[in-house]
Tab-separated table of C-alpha atoms and ligand atoms in Angstrom:
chain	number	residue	atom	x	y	z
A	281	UNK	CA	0.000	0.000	0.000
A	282	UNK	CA	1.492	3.458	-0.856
A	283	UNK	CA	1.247	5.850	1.650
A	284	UNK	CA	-0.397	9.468	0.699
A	285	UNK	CA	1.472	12.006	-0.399
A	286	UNK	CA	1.001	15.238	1.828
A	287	UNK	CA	0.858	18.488	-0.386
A	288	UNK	CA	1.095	22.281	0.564
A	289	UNK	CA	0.145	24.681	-2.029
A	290	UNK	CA	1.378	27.988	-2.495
A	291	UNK	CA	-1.420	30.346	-4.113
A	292	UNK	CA	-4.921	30.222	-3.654
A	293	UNK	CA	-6.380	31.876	-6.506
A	294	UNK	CA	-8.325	31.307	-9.717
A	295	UNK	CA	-6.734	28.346	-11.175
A	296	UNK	CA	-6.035	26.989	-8.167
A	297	UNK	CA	-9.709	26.580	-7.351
A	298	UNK	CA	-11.317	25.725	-10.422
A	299	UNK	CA	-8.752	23.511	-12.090
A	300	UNK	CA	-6.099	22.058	-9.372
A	301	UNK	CA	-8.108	21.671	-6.257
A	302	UNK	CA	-10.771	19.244	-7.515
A	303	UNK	CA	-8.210	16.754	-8.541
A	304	UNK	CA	-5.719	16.985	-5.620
A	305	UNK	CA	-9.280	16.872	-3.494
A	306	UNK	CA	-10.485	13.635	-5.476
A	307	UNK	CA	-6.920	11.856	-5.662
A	308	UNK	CA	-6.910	9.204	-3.319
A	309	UNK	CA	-3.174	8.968	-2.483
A	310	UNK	CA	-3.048	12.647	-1.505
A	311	UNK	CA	-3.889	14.834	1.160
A	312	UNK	CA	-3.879	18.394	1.552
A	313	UNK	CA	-2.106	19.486	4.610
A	314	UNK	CA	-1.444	23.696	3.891
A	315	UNK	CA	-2.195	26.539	2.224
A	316	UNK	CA	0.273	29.739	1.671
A	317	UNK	CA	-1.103	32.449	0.112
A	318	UNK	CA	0.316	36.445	0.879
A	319	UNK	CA	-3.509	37.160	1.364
A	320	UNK	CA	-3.497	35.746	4.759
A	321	UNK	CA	-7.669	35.818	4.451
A	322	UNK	CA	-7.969	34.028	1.406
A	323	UNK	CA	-5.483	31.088	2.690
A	324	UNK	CA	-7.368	30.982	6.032
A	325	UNK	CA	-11.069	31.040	4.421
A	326	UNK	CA	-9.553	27.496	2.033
A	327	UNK	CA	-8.110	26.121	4.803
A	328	UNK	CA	-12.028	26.184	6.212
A	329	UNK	CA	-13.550	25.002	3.823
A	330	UNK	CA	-11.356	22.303	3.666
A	331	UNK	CA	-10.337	21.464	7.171
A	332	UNK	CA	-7.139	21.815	6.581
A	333	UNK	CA	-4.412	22.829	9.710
A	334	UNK	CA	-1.555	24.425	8.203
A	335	UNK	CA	-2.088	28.605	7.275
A	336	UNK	CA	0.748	30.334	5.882
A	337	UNK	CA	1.788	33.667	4.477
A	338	UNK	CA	5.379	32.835	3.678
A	339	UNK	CA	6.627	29.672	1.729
A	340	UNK	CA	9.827	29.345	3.460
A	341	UNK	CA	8.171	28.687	6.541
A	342	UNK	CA	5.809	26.410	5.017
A	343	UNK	CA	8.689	24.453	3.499
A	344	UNK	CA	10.340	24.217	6.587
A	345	UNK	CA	7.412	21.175	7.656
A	346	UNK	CA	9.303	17.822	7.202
A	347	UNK	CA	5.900	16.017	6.816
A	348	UNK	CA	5.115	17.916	3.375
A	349	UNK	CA	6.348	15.807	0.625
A	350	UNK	CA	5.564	18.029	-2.385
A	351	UNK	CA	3.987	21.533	-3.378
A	352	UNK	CA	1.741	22.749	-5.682
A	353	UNK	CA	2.701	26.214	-7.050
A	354	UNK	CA	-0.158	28.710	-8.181
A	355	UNK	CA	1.401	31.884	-7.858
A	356	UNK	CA	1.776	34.527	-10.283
A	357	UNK	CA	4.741	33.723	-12.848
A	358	UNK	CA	7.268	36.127	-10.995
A	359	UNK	CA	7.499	33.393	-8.434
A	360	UNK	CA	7.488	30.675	-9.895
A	361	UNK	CA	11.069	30.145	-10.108
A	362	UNK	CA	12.136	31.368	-6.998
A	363	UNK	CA	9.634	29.519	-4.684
A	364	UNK	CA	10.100	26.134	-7.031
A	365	UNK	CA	13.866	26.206	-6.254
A	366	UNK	CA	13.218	27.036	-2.627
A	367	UNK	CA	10.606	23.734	-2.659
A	368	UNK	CA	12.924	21.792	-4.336
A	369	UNK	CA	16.183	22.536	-1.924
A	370	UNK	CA	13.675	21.932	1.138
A	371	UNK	CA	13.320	18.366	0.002
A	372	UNK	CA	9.674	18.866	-1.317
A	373	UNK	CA	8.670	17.751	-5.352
A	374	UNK	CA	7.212	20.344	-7.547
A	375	UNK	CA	3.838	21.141	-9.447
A	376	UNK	CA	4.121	24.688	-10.886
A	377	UNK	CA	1.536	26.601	-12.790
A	378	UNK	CA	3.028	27.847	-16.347
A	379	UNK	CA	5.173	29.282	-17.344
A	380	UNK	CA	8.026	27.890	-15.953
A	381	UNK	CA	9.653	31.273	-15.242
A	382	UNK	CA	9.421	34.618	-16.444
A	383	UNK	CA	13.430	34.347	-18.322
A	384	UNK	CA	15.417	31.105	-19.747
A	385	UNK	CA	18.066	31.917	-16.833
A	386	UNK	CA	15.379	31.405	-13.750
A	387	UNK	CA	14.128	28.059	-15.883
A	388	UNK	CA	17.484	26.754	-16.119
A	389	UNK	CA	18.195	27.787	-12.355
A	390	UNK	CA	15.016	25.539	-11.393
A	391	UNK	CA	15.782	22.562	-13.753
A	392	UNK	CA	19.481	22.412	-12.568
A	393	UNK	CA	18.127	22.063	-8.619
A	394	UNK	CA	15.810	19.751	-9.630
A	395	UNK	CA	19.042	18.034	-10.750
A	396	UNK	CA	21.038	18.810	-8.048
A	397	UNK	CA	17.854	17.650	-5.363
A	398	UNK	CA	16.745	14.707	-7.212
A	399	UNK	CA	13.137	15.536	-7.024
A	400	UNK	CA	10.790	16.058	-9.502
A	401	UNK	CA	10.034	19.480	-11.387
A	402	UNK	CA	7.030	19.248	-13.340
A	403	UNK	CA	5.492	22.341	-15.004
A	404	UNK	CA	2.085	22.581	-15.698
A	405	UNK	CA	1.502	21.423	-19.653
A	406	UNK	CA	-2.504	20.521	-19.156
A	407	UNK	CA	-2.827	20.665	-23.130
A	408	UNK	CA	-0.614	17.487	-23.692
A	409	UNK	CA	-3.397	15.800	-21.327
A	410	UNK	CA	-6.751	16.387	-23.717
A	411	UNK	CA	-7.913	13.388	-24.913
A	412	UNK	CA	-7.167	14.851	-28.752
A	413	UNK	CA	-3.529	15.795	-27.973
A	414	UNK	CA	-3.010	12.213	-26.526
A	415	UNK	CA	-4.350	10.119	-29.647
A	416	UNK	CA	-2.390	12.613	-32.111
A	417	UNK	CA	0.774	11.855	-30.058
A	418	UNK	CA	0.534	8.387	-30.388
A	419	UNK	CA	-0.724	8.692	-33.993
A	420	UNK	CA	2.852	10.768	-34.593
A	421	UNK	CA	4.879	8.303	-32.934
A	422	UNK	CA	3.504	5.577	-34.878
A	423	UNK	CA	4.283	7.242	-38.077
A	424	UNK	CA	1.093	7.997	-39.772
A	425	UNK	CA	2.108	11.518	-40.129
A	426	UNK	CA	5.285	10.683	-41.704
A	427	UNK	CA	8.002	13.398	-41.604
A	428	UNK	CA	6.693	16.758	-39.596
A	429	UNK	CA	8.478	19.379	-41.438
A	430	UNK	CA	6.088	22.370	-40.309
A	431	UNK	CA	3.092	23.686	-38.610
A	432	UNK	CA	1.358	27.108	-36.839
A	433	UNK	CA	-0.563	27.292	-33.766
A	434	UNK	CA	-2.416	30.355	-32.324
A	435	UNK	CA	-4.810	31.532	-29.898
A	436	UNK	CA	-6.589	34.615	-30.615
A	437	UNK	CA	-9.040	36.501	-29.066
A	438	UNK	CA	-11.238	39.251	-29.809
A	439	UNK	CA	-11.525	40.726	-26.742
A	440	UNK	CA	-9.466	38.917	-23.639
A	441	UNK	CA	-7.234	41.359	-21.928
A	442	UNK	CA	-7.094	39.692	-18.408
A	443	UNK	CA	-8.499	41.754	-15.791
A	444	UNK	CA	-6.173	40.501	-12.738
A	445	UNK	CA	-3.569	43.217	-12.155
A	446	UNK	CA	-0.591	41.148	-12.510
A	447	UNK	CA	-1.355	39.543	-15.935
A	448	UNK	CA	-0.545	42.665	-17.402
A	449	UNK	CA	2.198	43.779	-15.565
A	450	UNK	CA	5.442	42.366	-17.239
A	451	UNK	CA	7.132	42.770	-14.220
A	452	UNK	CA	5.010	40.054	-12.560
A	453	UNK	CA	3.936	38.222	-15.671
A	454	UNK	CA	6.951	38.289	-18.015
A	455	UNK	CA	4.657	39.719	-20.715
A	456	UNK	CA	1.189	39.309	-22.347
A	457	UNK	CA	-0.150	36.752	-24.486
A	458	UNK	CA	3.035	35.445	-25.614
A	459	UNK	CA	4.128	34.006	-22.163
A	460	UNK	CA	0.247	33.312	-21.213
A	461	UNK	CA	-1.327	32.111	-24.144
A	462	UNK	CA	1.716	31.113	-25.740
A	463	UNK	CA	3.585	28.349	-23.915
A	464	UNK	CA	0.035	26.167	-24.444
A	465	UNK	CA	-0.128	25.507	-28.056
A	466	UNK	CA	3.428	26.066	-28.950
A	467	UNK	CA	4.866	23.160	-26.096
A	468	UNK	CA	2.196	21.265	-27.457
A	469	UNK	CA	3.641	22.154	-31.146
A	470	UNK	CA	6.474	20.900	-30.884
A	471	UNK	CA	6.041	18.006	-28.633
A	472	UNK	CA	4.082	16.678	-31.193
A	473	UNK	CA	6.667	17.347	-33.754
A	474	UNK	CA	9.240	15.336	-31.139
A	475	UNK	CA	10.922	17.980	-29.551
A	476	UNK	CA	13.282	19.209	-32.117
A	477	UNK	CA	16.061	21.647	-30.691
A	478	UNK	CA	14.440	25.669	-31.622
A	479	UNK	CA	18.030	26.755	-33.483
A	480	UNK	CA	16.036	30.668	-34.295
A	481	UNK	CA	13.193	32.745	-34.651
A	482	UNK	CA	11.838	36.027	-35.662
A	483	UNK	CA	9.157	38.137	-34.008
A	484	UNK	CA	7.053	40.474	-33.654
A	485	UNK	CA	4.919	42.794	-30.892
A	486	UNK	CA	2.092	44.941	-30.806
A	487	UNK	CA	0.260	46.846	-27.627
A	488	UNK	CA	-2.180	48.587	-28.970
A	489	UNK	CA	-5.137	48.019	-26.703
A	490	UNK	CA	-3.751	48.830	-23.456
A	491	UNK	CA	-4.577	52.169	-22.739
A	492	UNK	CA	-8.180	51.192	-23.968
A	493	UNK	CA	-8.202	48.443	-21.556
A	494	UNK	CA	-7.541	50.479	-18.812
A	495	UNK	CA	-10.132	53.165	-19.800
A	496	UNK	CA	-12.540	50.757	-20.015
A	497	UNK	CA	-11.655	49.316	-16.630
A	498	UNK	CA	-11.964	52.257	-14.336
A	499	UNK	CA	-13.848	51.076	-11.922
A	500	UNK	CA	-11.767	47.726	-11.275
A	501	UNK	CA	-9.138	49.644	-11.469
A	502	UNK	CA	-10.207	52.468	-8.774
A	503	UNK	CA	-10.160	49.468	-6.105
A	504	UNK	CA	-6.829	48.068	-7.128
A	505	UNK	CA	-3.030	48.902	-6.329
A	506	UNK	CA	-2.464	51.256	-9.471
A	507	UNK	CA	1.041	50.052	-9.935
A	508	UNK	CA	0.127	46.102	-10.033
A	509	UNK	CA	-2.708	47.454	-12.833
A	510	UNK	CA	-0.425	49.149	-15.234
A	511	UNK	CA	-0.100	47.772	-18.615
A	512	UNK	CA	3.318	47.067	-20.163
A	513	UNK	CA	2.231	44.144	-22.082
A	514	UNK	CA	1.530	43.167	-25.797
A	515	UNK	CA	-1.600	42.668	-26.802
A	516	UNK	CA	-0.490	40.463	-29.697
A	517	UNK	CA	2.712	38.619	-30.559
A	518	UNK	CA	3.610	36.445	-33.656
A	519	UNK	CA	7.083	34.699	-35.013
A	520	UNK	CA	8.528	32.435	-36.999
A	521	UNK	CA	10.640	29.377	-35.487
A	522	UNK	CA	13.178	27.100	-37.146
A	523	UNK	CA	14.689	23.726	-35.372
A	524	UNK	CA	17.664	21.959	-35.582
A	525	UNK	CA	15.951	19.200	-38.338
A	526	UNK	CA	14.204	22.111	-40.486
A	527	UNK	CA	10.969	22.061	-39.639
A	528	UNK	CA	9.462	25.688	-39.029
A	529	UNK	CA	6.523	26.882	-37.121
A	530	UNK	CA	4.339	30.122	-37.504
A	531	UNK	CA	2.712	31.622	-34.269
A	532	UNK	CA	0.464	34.072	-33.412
A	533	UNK	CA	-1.169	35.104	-29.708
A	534	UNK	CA	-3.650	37.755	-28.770
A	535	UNK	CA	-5.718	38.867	-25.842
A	536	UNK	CA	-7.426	41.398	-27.934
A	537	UNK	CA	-7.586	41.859	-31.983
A	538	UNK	CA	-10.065	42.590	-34.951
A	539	UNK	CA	-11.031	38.692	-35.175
A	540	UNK	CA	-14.286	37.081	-36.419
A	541	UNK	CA	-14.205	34.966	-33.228
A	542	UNK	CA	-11.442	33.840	-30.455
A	543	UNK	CA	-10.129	30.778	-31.829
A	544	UNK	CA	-6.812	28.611	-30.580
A	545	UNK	CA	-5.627	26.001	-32.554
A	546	UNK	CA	-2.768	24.035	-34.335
A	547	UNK	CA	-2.035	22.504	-37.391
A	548	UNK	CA	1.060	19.957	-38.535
A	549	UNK	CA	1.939	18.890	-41.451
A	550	UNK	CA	3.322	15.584	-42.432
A	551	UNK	CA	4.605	13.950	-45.743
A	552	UNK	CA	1.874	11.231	-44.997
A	553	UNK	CA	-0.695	13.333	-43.593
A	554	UNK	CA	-2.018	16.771	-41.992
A	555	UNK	CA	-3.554	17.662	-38.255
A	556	UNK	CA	-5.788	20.376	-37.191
A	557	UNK	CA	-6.466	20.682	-33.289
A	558	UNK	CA	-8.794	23.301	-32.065
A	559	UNK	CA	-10.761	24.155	-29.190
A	560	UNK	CA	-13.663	22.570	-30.781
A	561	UNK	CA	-12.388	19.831	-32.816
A	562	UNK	CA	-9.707	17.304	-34.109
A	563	UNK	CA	-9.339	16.871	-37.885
A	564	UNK	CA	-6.604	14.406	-39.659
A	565	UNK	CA	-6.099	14.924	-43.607
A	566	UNK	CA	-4.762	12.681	-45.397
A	567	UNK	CA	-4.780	10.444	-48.946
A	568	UNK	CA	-6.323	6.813	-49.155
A	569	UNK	CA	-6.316	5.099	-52.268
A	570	UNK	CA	-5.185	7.956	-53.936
A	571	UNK	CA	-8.450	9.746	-52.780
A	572	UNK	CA	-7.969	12.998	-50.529
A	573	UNK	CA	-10.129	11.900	-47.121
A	574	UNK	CA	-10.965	14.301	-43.690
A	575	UNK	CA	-10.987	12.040	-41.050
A	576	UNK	CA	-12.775	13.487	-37.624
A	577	UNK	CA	-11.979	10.993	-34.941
A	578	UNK	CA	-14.660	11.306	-31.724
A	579	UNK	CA	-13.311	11.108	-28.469
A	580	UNK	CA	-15.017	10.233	-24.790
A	581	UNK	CA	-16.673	12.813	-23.046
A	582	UNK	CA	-15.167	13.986	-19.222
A	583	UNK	CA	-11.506	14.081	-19.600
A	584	UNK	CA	-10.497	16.966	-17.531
A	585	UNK	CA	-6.443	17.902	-18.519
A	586	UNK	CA	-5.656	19.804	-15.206
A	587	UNK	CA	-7.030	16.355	-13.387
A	588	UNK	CA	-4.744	14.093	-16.170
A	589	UNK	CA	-1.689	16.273	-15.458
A	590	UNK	CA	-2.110	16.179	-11.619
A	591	UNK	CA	-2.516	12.149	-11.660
A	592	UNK	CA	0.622	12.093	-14.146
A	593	UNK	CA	2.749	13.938	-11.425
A	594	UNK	CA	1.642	11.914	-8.571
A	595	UNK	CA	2.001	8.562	-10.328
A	596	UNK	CA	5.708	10.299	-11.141
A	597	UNK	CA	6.426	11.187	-7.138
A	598	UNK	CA	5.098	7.498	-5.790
A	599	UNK	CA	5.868	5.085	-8.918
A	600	UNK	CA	8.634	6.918	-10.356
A	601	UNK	CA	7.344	6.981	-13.776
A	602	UNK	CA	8.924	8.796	-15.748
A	603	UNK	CA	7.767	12.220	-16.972
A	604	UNK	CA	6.282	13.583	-19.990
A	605	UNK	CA	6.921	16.642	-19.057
A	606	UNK	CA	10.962	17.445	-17.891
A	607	UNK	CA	12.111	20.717	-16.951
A	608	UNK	CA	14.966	20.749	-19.954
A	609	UNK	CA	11.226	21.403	-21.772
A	610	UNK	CA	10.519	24.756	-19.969
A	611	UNK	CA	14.139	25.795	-20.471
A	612	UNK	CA	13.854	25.342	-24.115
A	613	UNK	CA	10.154	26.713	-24.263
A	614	UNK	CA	11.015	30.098	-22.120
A	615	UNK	CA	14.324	30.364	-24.817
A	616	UNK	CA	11.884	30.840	-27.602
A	617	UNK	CA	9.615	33.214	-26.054
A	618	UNK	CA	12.243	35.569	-24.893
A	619	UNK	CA	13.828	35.366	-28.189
A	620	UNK	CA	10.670	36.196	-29.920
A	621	UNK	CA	10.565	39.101	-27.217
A	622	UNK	CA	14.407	40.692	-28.073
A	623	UNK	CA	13.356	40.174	-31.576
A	624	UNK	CA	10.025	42.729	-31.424
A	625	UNK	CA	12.268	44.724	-30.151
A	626	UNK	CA	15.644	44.164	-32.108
A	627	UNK	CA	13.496	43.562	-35.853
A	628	UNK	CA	16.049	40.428	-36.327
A	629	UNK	CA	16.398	37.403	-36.198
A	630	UNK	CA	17.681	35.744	-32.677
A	631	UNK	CA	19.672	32.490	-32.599
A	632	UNK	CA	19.091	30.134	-29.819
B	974	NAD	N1	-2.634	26.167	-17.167
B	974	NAD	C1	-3.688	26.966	-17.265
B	974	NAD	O1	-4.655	26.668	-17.956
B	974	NAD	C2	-3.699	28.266	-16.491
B	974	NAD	C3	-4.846	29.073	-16.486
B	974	NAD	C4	-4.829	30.240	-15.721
B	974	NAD	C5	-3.700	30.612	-14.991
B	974	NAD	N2	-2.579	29.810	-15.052
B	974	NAD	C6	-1.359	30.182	-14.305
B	974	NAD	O2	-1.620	30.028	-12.908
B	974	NAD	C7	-0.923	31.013	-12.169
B	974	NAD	C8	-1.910	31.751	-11.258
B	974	NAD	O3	-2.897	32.369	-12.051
B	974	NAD	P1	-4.313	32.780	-11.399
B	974	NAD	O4	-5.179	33.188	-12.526
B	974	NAD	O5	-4.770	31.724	-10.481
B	974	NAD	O6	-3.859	34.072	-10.574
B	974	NAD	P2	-4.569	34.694	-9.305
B	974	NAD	O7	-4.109	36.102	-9.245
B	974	NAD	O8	-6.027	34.403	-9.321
B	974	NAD	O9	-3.945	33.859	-8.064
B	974	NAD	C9	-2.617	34.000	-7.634
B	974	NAD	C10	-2.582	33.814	-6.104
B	974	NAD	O10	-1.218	33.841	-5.669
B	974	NAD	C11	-1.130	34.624	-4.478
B	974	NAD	N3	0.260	35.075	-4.359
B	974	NAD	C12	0.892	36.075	-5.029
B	974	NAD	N4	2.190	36.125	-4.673
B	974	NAD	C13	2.389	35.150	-3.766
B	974	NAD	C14	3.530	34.714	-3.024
B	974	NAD	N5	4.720	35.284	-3.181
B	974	NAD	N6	3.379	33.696	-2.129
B	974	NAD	C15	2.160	33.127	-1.955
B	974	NAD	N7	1.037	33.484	-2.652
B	974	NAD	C16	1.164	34.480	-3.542
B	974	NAD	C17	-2.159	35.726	-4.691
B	974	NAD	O11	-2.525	36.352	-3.473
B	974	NAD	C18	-3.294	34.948	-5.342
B	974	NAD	O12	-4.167	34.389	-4.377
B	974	NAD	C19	-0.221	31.897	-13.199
B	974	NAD	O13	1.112	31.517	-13.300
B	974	NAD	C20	-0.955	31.623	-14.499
B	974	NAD	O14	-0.121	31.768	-15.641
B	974	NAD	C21	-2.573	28.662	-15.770
């Protein structure tokens, strides 16, 4: 029998209530034994609810409980690095929201003490866990694609500026849609397309709703800290990324633009066939017989991704399998994004 795995989170906010705590709550090998949170209240009112002892307001003391085995990290992206690292050197594994960090240097500083501790770093990648993203892995692997050699993936939306401060303040965030929206569909990208090595890319930034957004926003705003509100962010970001075994991939990410509809999606394409995931649907094109055929495939109903990723990093902490999701990943993911960052601002092309 395995014994449960006690968990503290640090973070008590949106995701952390709608996506993580139902499946840490309905796992039966863990238990939740504190909450950490800077808003003292809102880590109290959880631990309530949920009869839970420990109440925190600082991680390090949290950490500093020998009985916590691992911690769940749902902070905003500024900390994810350093309060990962500070889990990891206490002895504790990791589950961090995305992005892994806010620069390539914090992501490689938390993938070399994951290293150094032995435990395991896994960053949230909830996208690799959809039911559609699973079957088109597995329908890669097996070779029905045939060579990958390029793709684009996007996630647009008409009107989606986030309306929590920090999302929009690059100090906390690391930027806009790029870093939010981003890291979803392009990880997913290219761990379809087997993880080539990103060699360059060229980008491109735009913040032209900002100001708007803030206008429009005045009275959220009035009751807010005025410096977390500010907006230093892009509203949209696209590139252009080349890997070591030539395939490319096009991007583009937007909280607001002139769109018919918001819309994220992907498409690869093979030598022996083409995909198309979107929010809505999965779509495989390819030739049989010599006759050009859509296939839709249907999938079962109640998969939840945040639950599949959770149960995929506890069956990693008590059975040791091994991950699908390593922390070389984020370091390699956060490269590309800040390159496509210097080049908006640069205009050239950055090599990785
Ligand atoms: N994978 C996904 O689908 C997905 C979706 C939304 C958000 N996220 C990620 O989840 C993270 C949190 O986003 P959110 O929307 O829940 O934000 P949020 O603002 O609702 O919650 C963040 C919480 O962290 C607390 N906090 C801030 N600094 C802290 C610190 N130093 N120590 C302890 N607590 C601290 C805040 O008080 C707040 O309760 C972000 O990194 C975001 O990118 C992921």
């Amino acid at each position: 029998m395995l014994k449960k795995l006690k968990l503290g989170v640090v973070g008590v906010g949106n995701i952390f209530k709608y996506a993580h705590l139902p499946a840490w709550s309905a796992h039966p090998e863990v238990e939740i034994v504190a909450f950490c949170d800077v808003n003292e209240s809102a880590a109290a009112a959880m631990a309530r609810e949920h009869a839970v002892a420990g109440v925190y307001t600082d991680y390090r003391e949290m950490f500093a409980d020998k009985e916590i085995d691992m911690v769940d990290i749902t902070t905003p992206n500024l900390f994810h690095s350093e309060v990962s690292i500070a889990a990891l050197h206490a002895g504790k594994h990791v589950y961090c929201e995305k992005p892994d960090a806010i620069n390539p240097e914090e992501a490689q500083r938390m993938a070399d003490e994951a290293k150094k501790s032995g435990n395991i770093l896994m960053v949230t990648r909830n996208n690799r866990f959809r039911a559609e993203s699973r079957f088109l892995k597995t329908y890669i692997e097996k070779g029905h694609m045939g060579d990958i050699y390029t793709g684009r993936c996007g996630w647009q939306r008409r009107w989606g500026i986030p309306g929590s401060g920090w999302f929009t303040n690059k100090a906390l965030s690391g930027g806009g849609p790029l870093i939010d929206l981003g890291i979803h569909f392009i990880d997913l990208s290219v761990w379809l397309m087997g993880s080539p090595k990103p060699v360059s890319v060229v980008g491109a930034a735009y913040s032209k709703f900002g100001d708007k957004h803030l206008q429009l926003s005045q009275t959220v705003q009035s009751s807010r800290n005025q410096a977390a509100y500010k907006n230093d962010v892009e509203d949209l970001a696209s590139g252009f990324i080349r890997f070591d075994n030539g395939a490319t991939l096009q991007i583009e990410f937007s909280w607001a633009s002139h769109v018919e509809e918001e819309m994220a999606y992907l498409e690869l394409r093979g030598t022996q066939a083409g995909a198309k995931l979107t929010d809505r649907e999965c779509k495989l094109f390819t030739d049989i017989e010599g006759i050009s055929c859509d296939i839709t495939p249907k999938f079962p109903a109640g998969i939840h991704p945040h639950t599949e990723n959770i149960n995929h990093f506890v069956d990693c902490v008590q059975r040791r399998t091994e991950p699908i999701i390593l922390p070389q990943f984020g370091v390699d993911m956060v490269k590309i994004l800040s390159a496509i960052y210097t080049s908006a601002e640069t205009g050239s092309e950055v090599k990785l």
